[in-house]
Amino acid sequence: PHPATRFPLSLRRLTCLPSLSASTARGCRSSSSSDDELPLADELFPAAGPTLLSVARSLAVASPPPSAASVFGFLCRLPHDASPHIFPHLVAALARSPRPILALRLFLSPPTSAATTHHSFNSALLRFPLPPHLLPAFFSHSLRRFPGLTPTLLSFNLLLKCICSSMVPRNPGLYLAIALGILHDVIPAWNLVPDKFTYSTVVSALADAGRVEDAVALVHEMVVDGVVSAEAFNPVLRAML
């Protein structure tokens, strides 16, 4: 069930989405080439871990984007104890390939459990070409699928950016309440503290939706919490002009 919505919004009393709360995870705490291209050459796969990581990084930013065959060719040649830091770059590389859906499949079916970290999760949130309305569902599904996955503040900031920029304009009454629930309930439940990006994203959404009083109230709350952000003041000033 979605949180109830009244305007002006009661900023500290909105309930969070059950599917996004910390209870969904255990142990919460503080490319233009074709896909049939040949895999990468053998000489690119020495045993040295740092070199493997550098190759993964190069795949993630290669221009033109790599083929899916190249990425999977690299993945298949990795040693079983390869650093989990390699995996987010492969997710990013597949997201830029001609078949980006494979990035989603790779994240949801990783080669090892160690590959699913907050780094790969954030990479997925940032780069997956998902329709905006599916990103919150992907977020909560990932937490349920991988109980050891712990989102970071960046994870929630990316989620809020998607909700506030793409979904609030469609239905302010529903999605502003969801955004405020994430800010006030979900993020603290993960022992995280909102930063200037968290506040400015929600303040901007409130101001753009014409809820200037609520935006001002949230700016006051931000300052009381010791967060200072010019990015949060600007949308309020624009809305007042």
Coordinates of C-alpha atoms in Angstrom, one line a residue:
P1 CA 0.0 0.0 0.0
H2 CA 1.1 3.5 -0.8
P3 CA 1.4 6.2 1.9
A4 CA -1.6 8.4 2.4
T5 CA -1.2 11.8 0.8
R6 CA -2.5 15.2 2.2
F7 CA -1.5 18.7 1.2
P8 CA 0.2 20.5 2.6
L9 CA 2.3 17.5 3.4
S10 CA 3.0 16.5 7.0
L11 CA 6.7 16.2 6.4
R12 CA 7.7 14.1 9.4
R13 CA 4.7 11.8 9.5
L14 CA 4.6 10.0 6.2
T15 CA 5.0 6.3 6.3
C16 CA 7.6 4.6 4.1
L17 CA 7.0 2.0 1.4
P18 CA 7.0 -1.4 3.0
S19 CA 8.8 -2.9 0.0
L20 CA 11.6 -0.4 0.4
S21 CA 12.1 -0.6 4.2
A22 CA 15.2 -2.1 5.8
S23 CA 13.1 -5.0 6.9
T24 CA 13.3 -6.3 3.4
A25 CA 17.0 -7.1 3.9
R26 CA 18.6 -9.1 6.7
G27 CA 21.2 -7.5 8.9
C28 CA 20.8 -3.9 8.1
R29 CA 23.5 -1.5 9.3
S30 CA 25.2 2.0 9.5
S31 CA 28.3 0.2 -28.2
S32 CA 28.5 0.1 -31.9
S33 CA 30.2 -3.2 -32.6
S34 CA 28.2 -6.4 -33.3
D35 CA 27.5 -9.1 -30.8
D36 CA 29.1 -11.8 -32.8
E37 CA 32.5 -10.1 -32.5
L38 CA 35.3 -12.4 -31.3
P39 CA 36.2 -12.3 -27.6
L40 CA 39.2 -10.3 -26.4
A41 CA 42.6 -11.6 -27.2
D42 CA 44.4 -14.0 -24.9
E43 CA 47.2 -11.6 -24.1
L44 CA 44.7 -9.4 -22.3
F45 CA 44.2 -12.0 -19.6
P46 CA 47.3 -12.3 -17.4
A47 CA 46.8 -13.6 -13.9
A48 CA 47.5 -10.3 -12.2
G49 CA 44.4 -9.0 -10.5
P50 CA 45.1 -5.3 -10.9
T51 CA 45.5 -5.8 -14.7
L52 CA 42.2 -7.6 -14.9
L53 CA 40.6 -4.7 -13.1
S54 CA 42.1 -2.2 -15.5
V55 CA 40.7 -4.2 -18.5
A56 CA 37.3 -4.3 -16.9
R57 CA 37.5 -0.5 -16.4
S58 CA 38.5 0.0 -20.0
L59 CA 35.5 -2.1 -21.2
A60 CA 33.1 0.1 -19.2
V61 CA 34.3 3.3 -20.9
A62 CA 35.4 2.0 -24.3
S63 CA 34.5 3.9 -27.4
P64 CA 32.8 2.5 -29.3
P65 CA 31.0 0.5 -26.7
P66 CA 32.1 -3.2 -26.5
S67 CA 30.0 -6.0 -27.8
A68 CA 28.3 -8.4 -25.4
A69 CA 30.5 -11.2 -26.7
S70 CA 33.6 -9.3 -25.7
V71 CA 32.3 -8.7 -22.2
F72 CA 31.2 -12.3 -21.6
G73 CA 34.5 -13.5 -23.1
F74 CA 36.3 -11.5 -20.5
L75 CA 33.9 -12.7 -17.8
C76 CA 34.4 -16.4 -18.7
R77 CA 38.2 -16.1 -18.4
L78 CA 38.2 -14.6 -15.0
P79 CA 39.6 -16.8 -12.2
H80 CA 37.2 -18.0 -9.6
D81 CA 38.7 -15.7 -6.9
A82 CA 38.7 -12.6 -9.1
S83 CA 38.1 -9.3 -7.2
P84 CA 34.4 -8.4 -6.8
H85 CA 35.5 -4.9 -7.8
I86 CA 35.7 -6.1 -11.4
F87 CA 32.0 -7.0 -11.6
P88 CA 30.5 -3.4 -11.5
H89 CA 32.6 -2.5 -14.5
L90 CA 31.3 -5.4 -16.5
V91 CA 27.7 -4.5 -15.6
A92 CA 28.4 -1.0 -16.9
A93 CA 30.1 -2.3 -20.0
L94 CA 27.0 -4.5 -20.9
A95 CA 24.7 -1.6 -20.2
R96 CA 26.5 0.3 -23.0
S97 CA 26.6 -2.6 -25.4
P98 CA 24.2 -3.2 -28.2
R99 CA 22.3 -5.5 -25.9
P100 CA 21.9 -3.6 -22.6
I101 CA 19.3 -6.1 -21.2
L102 CA 22.2 -8.5 -20.6
A103 CA 23.5 -6.1 -18.0
L104 CA 20.2 -6.6 -16.0
R105 CA 20.5 -10.4 -16.4
L106 CA 24.1 -10.4 -15.3
F107 CA 23.4 -8.4 -12.2
L108 CA 20.4 -10.6 -11.2
S109 CA 22.3 -13.8 -11.9
P110 CA 25.9 -13.0 -10.9
P111 CA 28.7 -15.6 -11.4
T112 CA 29.4 -15.6 -7.6
S113 CA 27.6 -14.2 -4.6
A114 CA 30.7 -12.0 -3.9
A115 CA 30.0 -10.2 -7.1
T116 CA 26.8 -8.6 -5.7
T117 CA 28.0 -5.6 -3.8
H118 CA 26.8 -2.0 -3.3
H119 CA 29.2 -1.0 -6.1
S120 CA 27.5 -3.3 -8.7
F121 CA 24.1 -2.2 -7.3
N122 CA 24.8 1.5 -7.7
S123 CA 26.3 0.8 -11.1
A124 CA 23.1 -0.9 -12.1
L125 CA 20.9 1.9 -10.7
L126 CA 23.0 4.5 -12.6
R127 CA 23.3 2.8 -16.0
F128 CA 20.4 0.3 -16.6
P129 CA 18.1 1.6 -19.3
L130 CA 15.0 0.8 -17.3
P131 CA 11.8 2.8 -17.7
P132 CA 11.7 5.2 -14.7
H133 CA 8.6 3.6 -13.2
L134 CA 10.3 0.3 -13.0
L135 CA 13.4 1.5 -11.1
P136 CA 11.7 1.5 -7.6
A137 CA 10.5 -2.1 -8.2
F138 CA 14.0 -3.1 -9.3
F139 CA 15.4 -1.5 -6.2
S140 CA 13.2 -3.4 -3.8
H141 CA 13.4 -6.6 -5.8
S142 CA 17.2 -6.5 -5.6
L143 CA 17.1 -6.1 -1.8
R144 CA 14.8 -9.1 -1.5
R145 CA 16.8 -11.2 -3.9
F146 CA 20.2 -10.5 -2.3
P147 CA 19.7 -10.4 1.5
G148 CA 23.4 -9.5 2.0
L149 CA 23.1 -6.4 -0.2
T150 CA 23.3 -3.2 1.7
P151 CA 22.4 0.0 -0.2
T152 CA 24.4 3.1 0.4
L153 CA 23.2 6.7 0.5
L154 CA 24.2 7.0 -3.2
S155 CA 21.8 4.1 -3.9
F156 CA 18.9 6.1 -2.3
N157 CA 19.9 9.3 -3.9
L158 CA 19.8 7.7 -7.3
L159 CA 16.4 6.2 -6.5
L160 CA 15.1 9.6 -5.3
K161 CA 16.5 11.3 -8.4
C162 CA 14.5 8.9 -10.6
I163 CA 11.3 9.3 -8.6
C164 CA 11.5 13.1 -8.3
S165 CA 12.6 13.9 -11.9
S166 CA 10.6 11.3 -13.8
M167 CA 7.6 10.2 -11.7
V168 CA 6.5 13.2 -9.6
P169 CA 5.5 15.2 -12.7
R170 CA 3.0 12.4 -13.6
N171 CA 1.4 12.1 -10.1
P172 CA 2.7 14.6 -7.5
G173 CA 0.2 13.4 -4.8
L174 CA 1.5 9.9 -4.9
Y175 CA 5.2 10.2 -5.7
L176 CA 6.0 13.2 -3.4
A177 CA 4.7 11.2 -0.5
I178 CA 6.9 8.2 -1.6
A179 CA 9.9 10.5 -1.9
L180 CA 9.4 12.0 1.6
G181 CA 8.8 8.5 3.0
I182 CA 12.2 7.4 1.6
L183 CA 13.9 10.6 3.0
H184 CA 12.4 10.4 6.5
D185 CA 11.8 6.7 7.2
V186 CA 13.7 4.4 4.8
I187 CA 17.1 6.1 4.8
P188 CA 17.3 6.5 8.6
A189 CA 16.2 2.8 8.9
W190 CA 19.4 1.8 7.1
N191 CA 21.4 3.9 9.6
L192 CA 22.2 6.5 6.8
V193 CA 22.0 10.3 7.1
P194 CA 20.6 12.3 4.2
D195 CA 23.1 14.7 2.6
K196 CA 22.7 17.8 0.5
F197 CA 21.9 15.8 -2.6
T198 CA 19.1 13.9 -0.8
Y199 CA 17.5 17.1 0.4
S200 CA 17.9 19.2 -2.7
T201 CA 16.4 16.5 -4.9
V202 CA 13.2 16.4 -2.8
V203 CA 13.0 20.1 -2.2
S204 CA 13.3 20.7 -5.9
A205 CA 10.5 18.2 -6.6
L206 CA 8.2 19.9 -4.0
A207 CA 8.9 23.4 -5.4
D208 CA 8.4 22.3 -9.0
A209 CA 5.0 20.7 -8.0
G210 CA 3.9 24.1 -6.5
R211 CA 4.2 23.0 -2.9
V212 CA 6.4 25.9 -1.9
E213 CA 5.5 25.9 1.8
D214 CA 6.4 22.3 2.1
A215 CA 9.7 23.0 0.2
V216 CA 10.5 25.8 2.6
A217 CA 9.7 23.6 5.6
L218 CA 12.0 20.9 4.3
V219 CA 14.8 23.5 3.8
H220 CA 14.4 24.5 7.4
E221 CA 14.6 20.9 8.4
M222 CA 17.7 20.4 6.3
V223 CA 19.4 23.4 8.1
V224 CA 18.4 22.1 11.5
D225 CA 20.0 18.8 10.6
G226 CA 23.3 20.6 9.8
V227 CA 23.1 20.2 6.1
V228 CA 23.8 23.3 3.9
S229 CA 23.0 23.2 0.2
A230 CA 22.6 26.1 -2.2
E231 CA 21.1 23.5 -4.6
A232 CA 18.1 23.2 -2.2
F233 CA 17.5 27.0 -1.9
N234 CA 17.6 27.8 -5.6
P235 CA 14.4 25.9 -6.6
V236 CA 12.5 27.5 -3.7
L237 CA 13.6 30.9 -4.8
R238 CA 12.6 30.2 -8.4
A239 CA 9.2 29.0 -7.3
M240 CA 8.6 32.2 -5.3
L241 CA 9.4 34.6 -8.2

